[in-house]
Amino acid sequence: MSSSIETPLHYFHGQQTGSGDAQVTIFESPLCGHLNLRGNPQDEQFLEGVESVVGVKPPTTAGSCASSGDISIYWLGPDEWLLLLPESRRAEVESELRNKLSGHFSVVDVSGGQTLLNVRGDGVADMLKKSASYDFHSNNFPAGRCVQTHFAKATALVSKKDDGSFDLVIRRSFADYLASWLLDAGEEFGCRVVGGGEV
Amino acid sequence: MQTNRVASGGRINRGNAVNFTFNGKAYQGFAGDTLAAALLANGVDIVGRSFKYGRPRGIVGHGAEEPNAIVQLGSGAQTVPNLRATQVELYEGLEAHSVGGWPSVDFDVREVLGFMGKMMPPGFYYKTFMRPQNLWHFYERWIRKAAGLGKAPLESDPDCYDKLNQNCDVLVVGAGPAGLAAASAAARAGARVIIADEQQEFGGSLLASQQQIDGQPAMSWVDERLAELGNNDNVMLLPRSTVFGYYDHNFLGILERRTDHLGISSPGQVRQRMHRVRAKQVVLATGAIERPLVFANNDLPGVMMASSVSTYLNRYGVAAGNNLVLFTTNDNAYQTAIDWHKAGRKVVKIVDSRPEPTGALVNTAREFGIDVMAGHVVVEAKGRRRVKGAMVAPLNDNASAVAGAAIRLDCDLLACSGGWSPAIHLSSHTGAKPQWNDELVGFVPGESKQQERSAGSAKGAYSLAGCLQQGDEAGREAARKAGLDGESTAASYQVDEQPQQPQQAMFLVPHAKSTSRAPVQFVDFQLDVTAAAIELAAREGYESVEHVKRYTAMGFGTDQGKLGNINGMAILARALGRGIPETGTTIFRPSYTPTTFGAIAGRDVADLFDPERYTAMQRWHQQQGAEFENVGQWKRPWYYPKPGETMHDAVNRECLAVRNSVGMLDASTLGKIDIQGPDAGEFLNRMYTNAYAKLAPGKCRYGLMLKEDGMIFDDGVTACLGPNHYLMFTTTGGAAAVLAWLELWQQTEWPELQVYFTSVTDHWATATVTGPNARKVIEKVCDDIDLSNEAFPFMDWRDATVAGVSARIFRISFTGELSLEVNVPAHHGRYVWEKLVEAGEEFGITPYGTETMHVLRAEKGFIIVGQDTDGSMTPADMGMNWVVSQKKEFSFIGKRSLSRSDMLREDRKQLVGLKTRDPQDVLPEGAQIVNQPEHAPPVPMQGHVTSSYYSANLGHSIALAVVKGGHKRMGETVYCPLADGRVIEAEIVSSIFYDPKGERQNV
Amino acid sequence: MLHIYCPFCREERDEEEFSYAGEAHIQRPLDPESLSDEEWGDYLFFRTNAKGIHHEMWYHIAGCRRYFNVTRDTLSYQILESYLISQQPGVRAKQTASAEQGEQPNAN
Ligand SMILES: [Zn+2]
C-alpha cells in the first residue's frame, strides 16, 4: 500500500538550491497522522479524556505544545488542537478518542491535507525572517512554543524543537508554492529538500 | 586630472584608483569616493540642468538632500534612475548620466532660447498646457524629455531583491554621534537593537569632523562604539541602509543597498534587501540638513552648502575650488572657513549677516587672520557657468533691506549656511506635527504619535556634547520602555566645545531690487521654484502651504524639498503677513529617498508572485498536456488537448465523451468543511435556504447560502455523515469565505449553538467519474458495496474501498449524468486517479477540464455562483425557489430580505436561456441584451449574457443570461449588439437545454 | 501595518494575519419577519462610520480562527483595546481613554 502514497513534497525530494554543501535542510516526514481536535478547555472531563488516550492533556496555554511518547499536541486556538502521531496509530487513536470523549467535541482526520517539515541549519533564522513577520528569536519563541501564522503568502504552524530546529506544518495545496519559496529563501545558504525515505 | 584633490587626508584609498564615466566622458577617482566627490575632484562644475529654465547646476550638498546632481546609472535593463551622486559610491566602470539637460548638460536648448522660463510661471501646467486638452499629450512628452525625470528601463530587472522581517526592542535611525550613543546605551541595557545608517560608513557628521571625544579623534570614539556593538549578538548593524518610511504601530521600512557599491548588477547576490521592521521603540537620530540662503543667482555652480565644502575637504580630500567666500548667519559655518584656511586655500572673506558676531569660532577665524564682514550679506552671485564673484552689501538694522551699495568679491567657491533644519521627515511620517522653534530657527519634531523619540541634531541639538547626551538618554529611555530593566547609568562622553552664539533668521536675502525684478533667487533648486514665484502665488490668493506647494511645485521633486522647503514656507509666511507657525509646513511622506520597485516586490515575483495551489493529481494533468485555468489560487485543468486539437476540438470531444460514455474530472479543489456538534443540524438550517435538520446519515442535499441581504453567496452539497456530523462542499473560490461566514455566525451571534467547523479541503482528493458508463468503471475497482441504483441511489453517499484505498463515494452530479465522486485522502489521490483511468480504459474514459464542466452544467442550466450570479441575484431571480423553504421555523440568513419590496419587483433580472438565431453563433459572455437595437442611444438595457458555449451534444450554441422579467418572456426575441458592430438575434428559452426531466442522473 | 492584539493568542500580530469583519455590537433582530422593510434595512445597511473611537470585529484568519472585538481610533489608527465578542468595550467615544471604567477586559 505504501507505494500508493505520495506526500505533498514527494516531487521535491532531493532538490537543492545554492552551491556547495547545503547549510539548510528541509526534511519532509513520511506520512503522519494529523488529527484536528476540538473541545472545551474548561471541561476537565474532556482534558482528562484526551490525556487517557494520548498520555498528555491538551495544552491550554496559547501557543504552546506538549508531547507524550510519539504523540505531539499543538495549541491552535482556545478550543482547537492538532495531534501529530505516527500514521500507524492514527485510526486507533481516532476511535479511542471518540470512545473516551463525550459531550460536544470533534475529532477530524486531516492527515491527507497537510505535511510535517523540519527545517534546520545555519541559515534557518534568516529563512524564517524572509517568510514570516512573526518574531522567532529565542527570547520570544523558545522550544515548546508553536504559532500558526502567515508564512510567505500562505500559512504555517511553526514550532521550535529542543534541538533548535523548527517544525513546520503546511497545507498540501500550498506545499509546492512553499517548497519553492523555501528553496529560494535558502538559496544563499545552500538548501536541500530531503524526503522521509532518504534518511 | 583630479585637479581639486588635495595632497593628503580624507577617508579615501589613494592607492586604489577607480575609473568611471559621466555623461560619456572618462574620469578617475579613488575608492571611498562618492560620485559627487569624484566629480568635484575632477573639476566638473555642471552636473545637471534645471527643470524649467535649463540653467546649469552644480553639486550643492553631500548627502540625501542633494537637489541637482541627480543621475541615472548604467544602461539597458541594468539602469537605475534618480540617484543622488552624493550618495552613489564609486566603483570601477561606473557609468552615470545626468537626468536633467536636453540635449546635453553642457548645451541646453532652454537656456539658449530662454524659452521655457517665460512659458512656465507657477501653475504652468494649469495655465498653459491644460487647454486645449488634446494638446496636453503633445506637451507632456516634450516637457518630460526636457525636464529629465529619469528613464525607466523597458526590460525586466535582472537583479535579485529580497525582504527580511525584523523584530527588535530598539531601532536607532542614524549612526552619527547621537545614534551611536543611543544604540550603545540601549544595547548595554540588554535590548535587541538595530542601528541603520544610509551612508557606507557609520559616524555621520563625525566622518568629516575635526572634533575630539574623550580626548581622542572623534572617529576613534566611533570605532570604539562599533567594536562594542559589533560584539553584541543582540545588535544588528545596517550600513548603506536608508530608513525610508515610518508606518503605523512602529512598523518601519529599511532599504539596504548590499551590492550597489560594487557595480551596476550583481548576479547571484541580493542587490537590495528590504527590512520590514517592527520595533518596540525607535530612536530617530537622523541629524540635520544645512539650509541654503536665498539670494540672486544662488544656483550657480560653485555655490555650495558650507558643511558640504568641509565634508568634501575633510572626508574626501577634495577642495571644491580655490578662493572661498563664506556667507553665514551662524557661528557653526565658520568651521568651514577654518578648515579651508588650514588646508592652505584662500578664504577671501567671511560674510556674516549678524551685526556683531562674537562666538568662539568667530574668534578662532579672526585669529587665523580671516577677514569677517559683519552685518553684510551676499545679495547676488556673479558668473555664467560657475560662480566668479559675490556681490556683498551691508544690511539695515532690522535686516529687512540692503543699506548701501554692493561691492564685488572675486571667488570661485561660495559656501553658504542659513543654519540647520532638523531632519524631521520620519517623525513627520508618524503624523507628529512639526513644531516651529524660534530659538533654533527651524521646525523640530512634534509630539510623538508612536513609540519614538528624536535625539541629537534631529531634535535641534547642534552641539556635539548635546548630541551625545541626548543620544545616550534616548537609548536608555527606549530600552526601558521596551521592557528592559538592565543597567541604565548615563554614559559620560567628554567633549571640548565652546558655546555658540545665536544664529540669525534669514530666509530671503534682501536685494536692492524687488524680488520680482531682482535676478532669480532660487528656493527649490530641483523644480526651479523661485522666491518670486512663491510671492506671486500669495498675490494670486493662495494661502494654504499645501496649495502653494502644488501651485508652485515646491518640494515636489525627488528630493522632496529637503533643502528648500523651510525657506519657501518662511517666504510665503512673510508674503501673507503671517508667522511661520501659523503658516505651517507641508507634511513629509514616505519615502525619505526614492525606493526601488525591485525591493518593494522582493521575491514575490515570477513563479513566487502568488501561491499556486495544486491538487494531488497535478503532475498527472501536466503529463497529459493539460492547459490550466486559474480558479482563485488553484490551478485547475482547463482542457486536455490531444496533438493537433484546438481548444474547441478538445472541449467538444470531452463533452461528447461524458454524455456518451464516461469522463473524469479532478474536483479536489471544491471547498470541504467538516461540521460536528449537537446543534450542527440546526445551524445548517439557519445558514441554508432549505431544510437540513432531517437529512439522514448517508444522504446528501444541495443547498443555497445567502448573505443577509438575500443575495446568493455560495452553493453546494452537504452530506450527513452520521448523527450530528456533516460534510459541506463549497465552491472552489468560496471555500475560505464560507468557513469564515459559518464561524462568524457561530462565534458572534449564536455561541450557544454547539458546533465545530474544520476545513478538510486539502485532506481529500476527488475524482468525479461521470457518464452512462460511470458505474461500470467504479465496479471494476470497488467490490465492497452494492453500486446499483436501488442500493445506492442519486444523492446518497457511501463508505467504500476503491483500488484498495478507503474512500467515500458521493452520488451527486454537476453534469446531469450518472456521477460517482470518489474521495480519498489526498496522499492516495494520484494512485487512485490512475487506477480509475486504468479501469475506465475499455470505456474510453476521458479526463475533462473546467471548460467541459462548464458546458455540461450549462446544458443542464446549473448555475455557477460568481459567474451567473454577481452578488445581486436572489434564488427567485435564478428560478431556484425550489431550494427555498418557507416552512422552516427559524428565519434563515437572508430570508427576511427576500420579501423586501425591491425583491418583489417583476422586472428583476432573471435567469433564462438564450438560443441564437444562427445556431453556430456563440455569444460573448458579458454581451448586453436589448429589445430594439435600432433604438436611439441610450438604448434601454434588458440584461446580459452570463455564460455562453457551443454545445457539441446539442449541435448549437447555448447561453445563460439574466433578462428583466425574463421568466415570463419565453419565446421573445432579443438582440445583443456587439463591440464589432454585429447584432446577434436570440430567442429567450428555458435555461435547461438538455434532459429537462433530469432522468440521466438517476439511472 | 497595524499590530493587533489577539485576546486568544495573547500577543500582537501583524495585520496581514487578520481580516476585518465590520462593526461590532450589531445584534441580529430576534424576529426578522416582524420588522418593517425600513427597520430591516437599518440593521442590514446602516453603520456608524465613526470618526475617532470605533468598535469593530476582526477575524484571526491565519492564526486561531477566532473573532474578537477591537476598539480603534479611526483617525490615529491607535488600537485602544482588544476584547471578547461577549464583552462590552472598556473605552468608548467621548469618555476618552478612561479605561478603568467599565469592565476593561484586555488592554495591551
Ligand atoms: Zn488569535
Short mmCIF file of C-alpha atoms in Angstrom, two decimals, chain B residues 248-249 251 276 278 708-709 739-740 743-745 747-749 757 890-893 895-897 900-901, chain C residues 1-3 14 16 26-28 32-33 35-37 40 43-44 57 59 65-67 77-79 85:
data_model
loop_
_atom_site.label_atom_id
_atom_site.label_comp_id
_atom_site.label_asym_id
_atom_site.label_seq_id
_atom_site.Cartn_x
_atom_site.Cartn_y
_atom_site.Cartn_z
CA ASP B 248 1.54 52.58 11.73
CA HIS B 249 2.28 50.84 15.01
CA PHE B 251 6.46 49.48 11.58
CA ARG B 276 10.38 45.26 7.39
CA ARG B 278 8.53 46.02 13.88
CA GLU B 708 -28.26 38.57 5.00
CA ASP B 709 -29.31 40.83 2.09
CA LEU B 739 -15.77 28.91 6.53
CA ALA B 740 -15.28 32.46 7.81
CA GLU B 743 -17.55 30.85 12.11
CA LEU B 744 -18.81 34.42 12.17
CA TRP B 745 -22.37 33.41 12.91
CA GLN B 747 -18.89 32.75 17.27
CA THR B 748 -20.55 36.14 17.29
CA GLU B 749 -24.31 35.59 17.07
CA PHE B 757 -16.14 23.56 11.80
CA PHE B 890 -36.12 29.88 12.07
CA SER B 891 -35.78 32.86 9.78
CA PHE B 892 -32.70 31.62 7.91
CA ILE B 893 -29.96 34.03 6.91
CA LYS B 895 -34.88 35.16 4.36
CA ARG B 896 -36.29 38.47 5.56
CA SER B 897 -34.63 40.28 2.69
CA ARG B 900 -38.27 43.41 0.71
CA SER B 901 -40.25 45.47 -1.78
CA MET C 1 0.72 47.93 9.02
CA LEU C 2 -1.36 47.57 12.15
CA HIS C 3 -0.21 45.39 15.03
CA ASP C 14 0.66 41.74 12.07
CA GLU C 16 -1.90 40.54 7.46
CA ILE C 26 -24.67 44.78 15.97
CA GLN C 27 -27.21 42.24 17.06
CA ARG C 28 -29.36 40.34 14.62
CA PRO C 32 -36.69 39.43 11.43
CA GLU C 33 -40.13 38.75 9.98
CA LEU C 35 -39.62 44.13 11.15
CA SER C 36 -40.69 46.66 8.56
CA ASP C 37 -38.56 46.97 5.44
CA TRP C 40 -34.65 45.60 8.45
CA TYR C 43 -30.00 46.56 10.55
CA LEU C 44 -28.69 45.45 7.20
CA MET C 57 -14.67 42.89 14.77
CA TYR C 59 -11.04 37.58 12.49
CA ARG C 65 -9.57 31.44 13.63
CA ARG C 66 -11.40 33.33 16.38
CA TYR C 67 -13.39 36.53 16.07
CA TYR C 77 -5.29 54.06 13.91
CA GLN C 78 -4.33 53.56 17.53
CA ILE C 79 -5.81 50.38 18.96
CA ILE C 85 -17.24 39.23 21.43
#
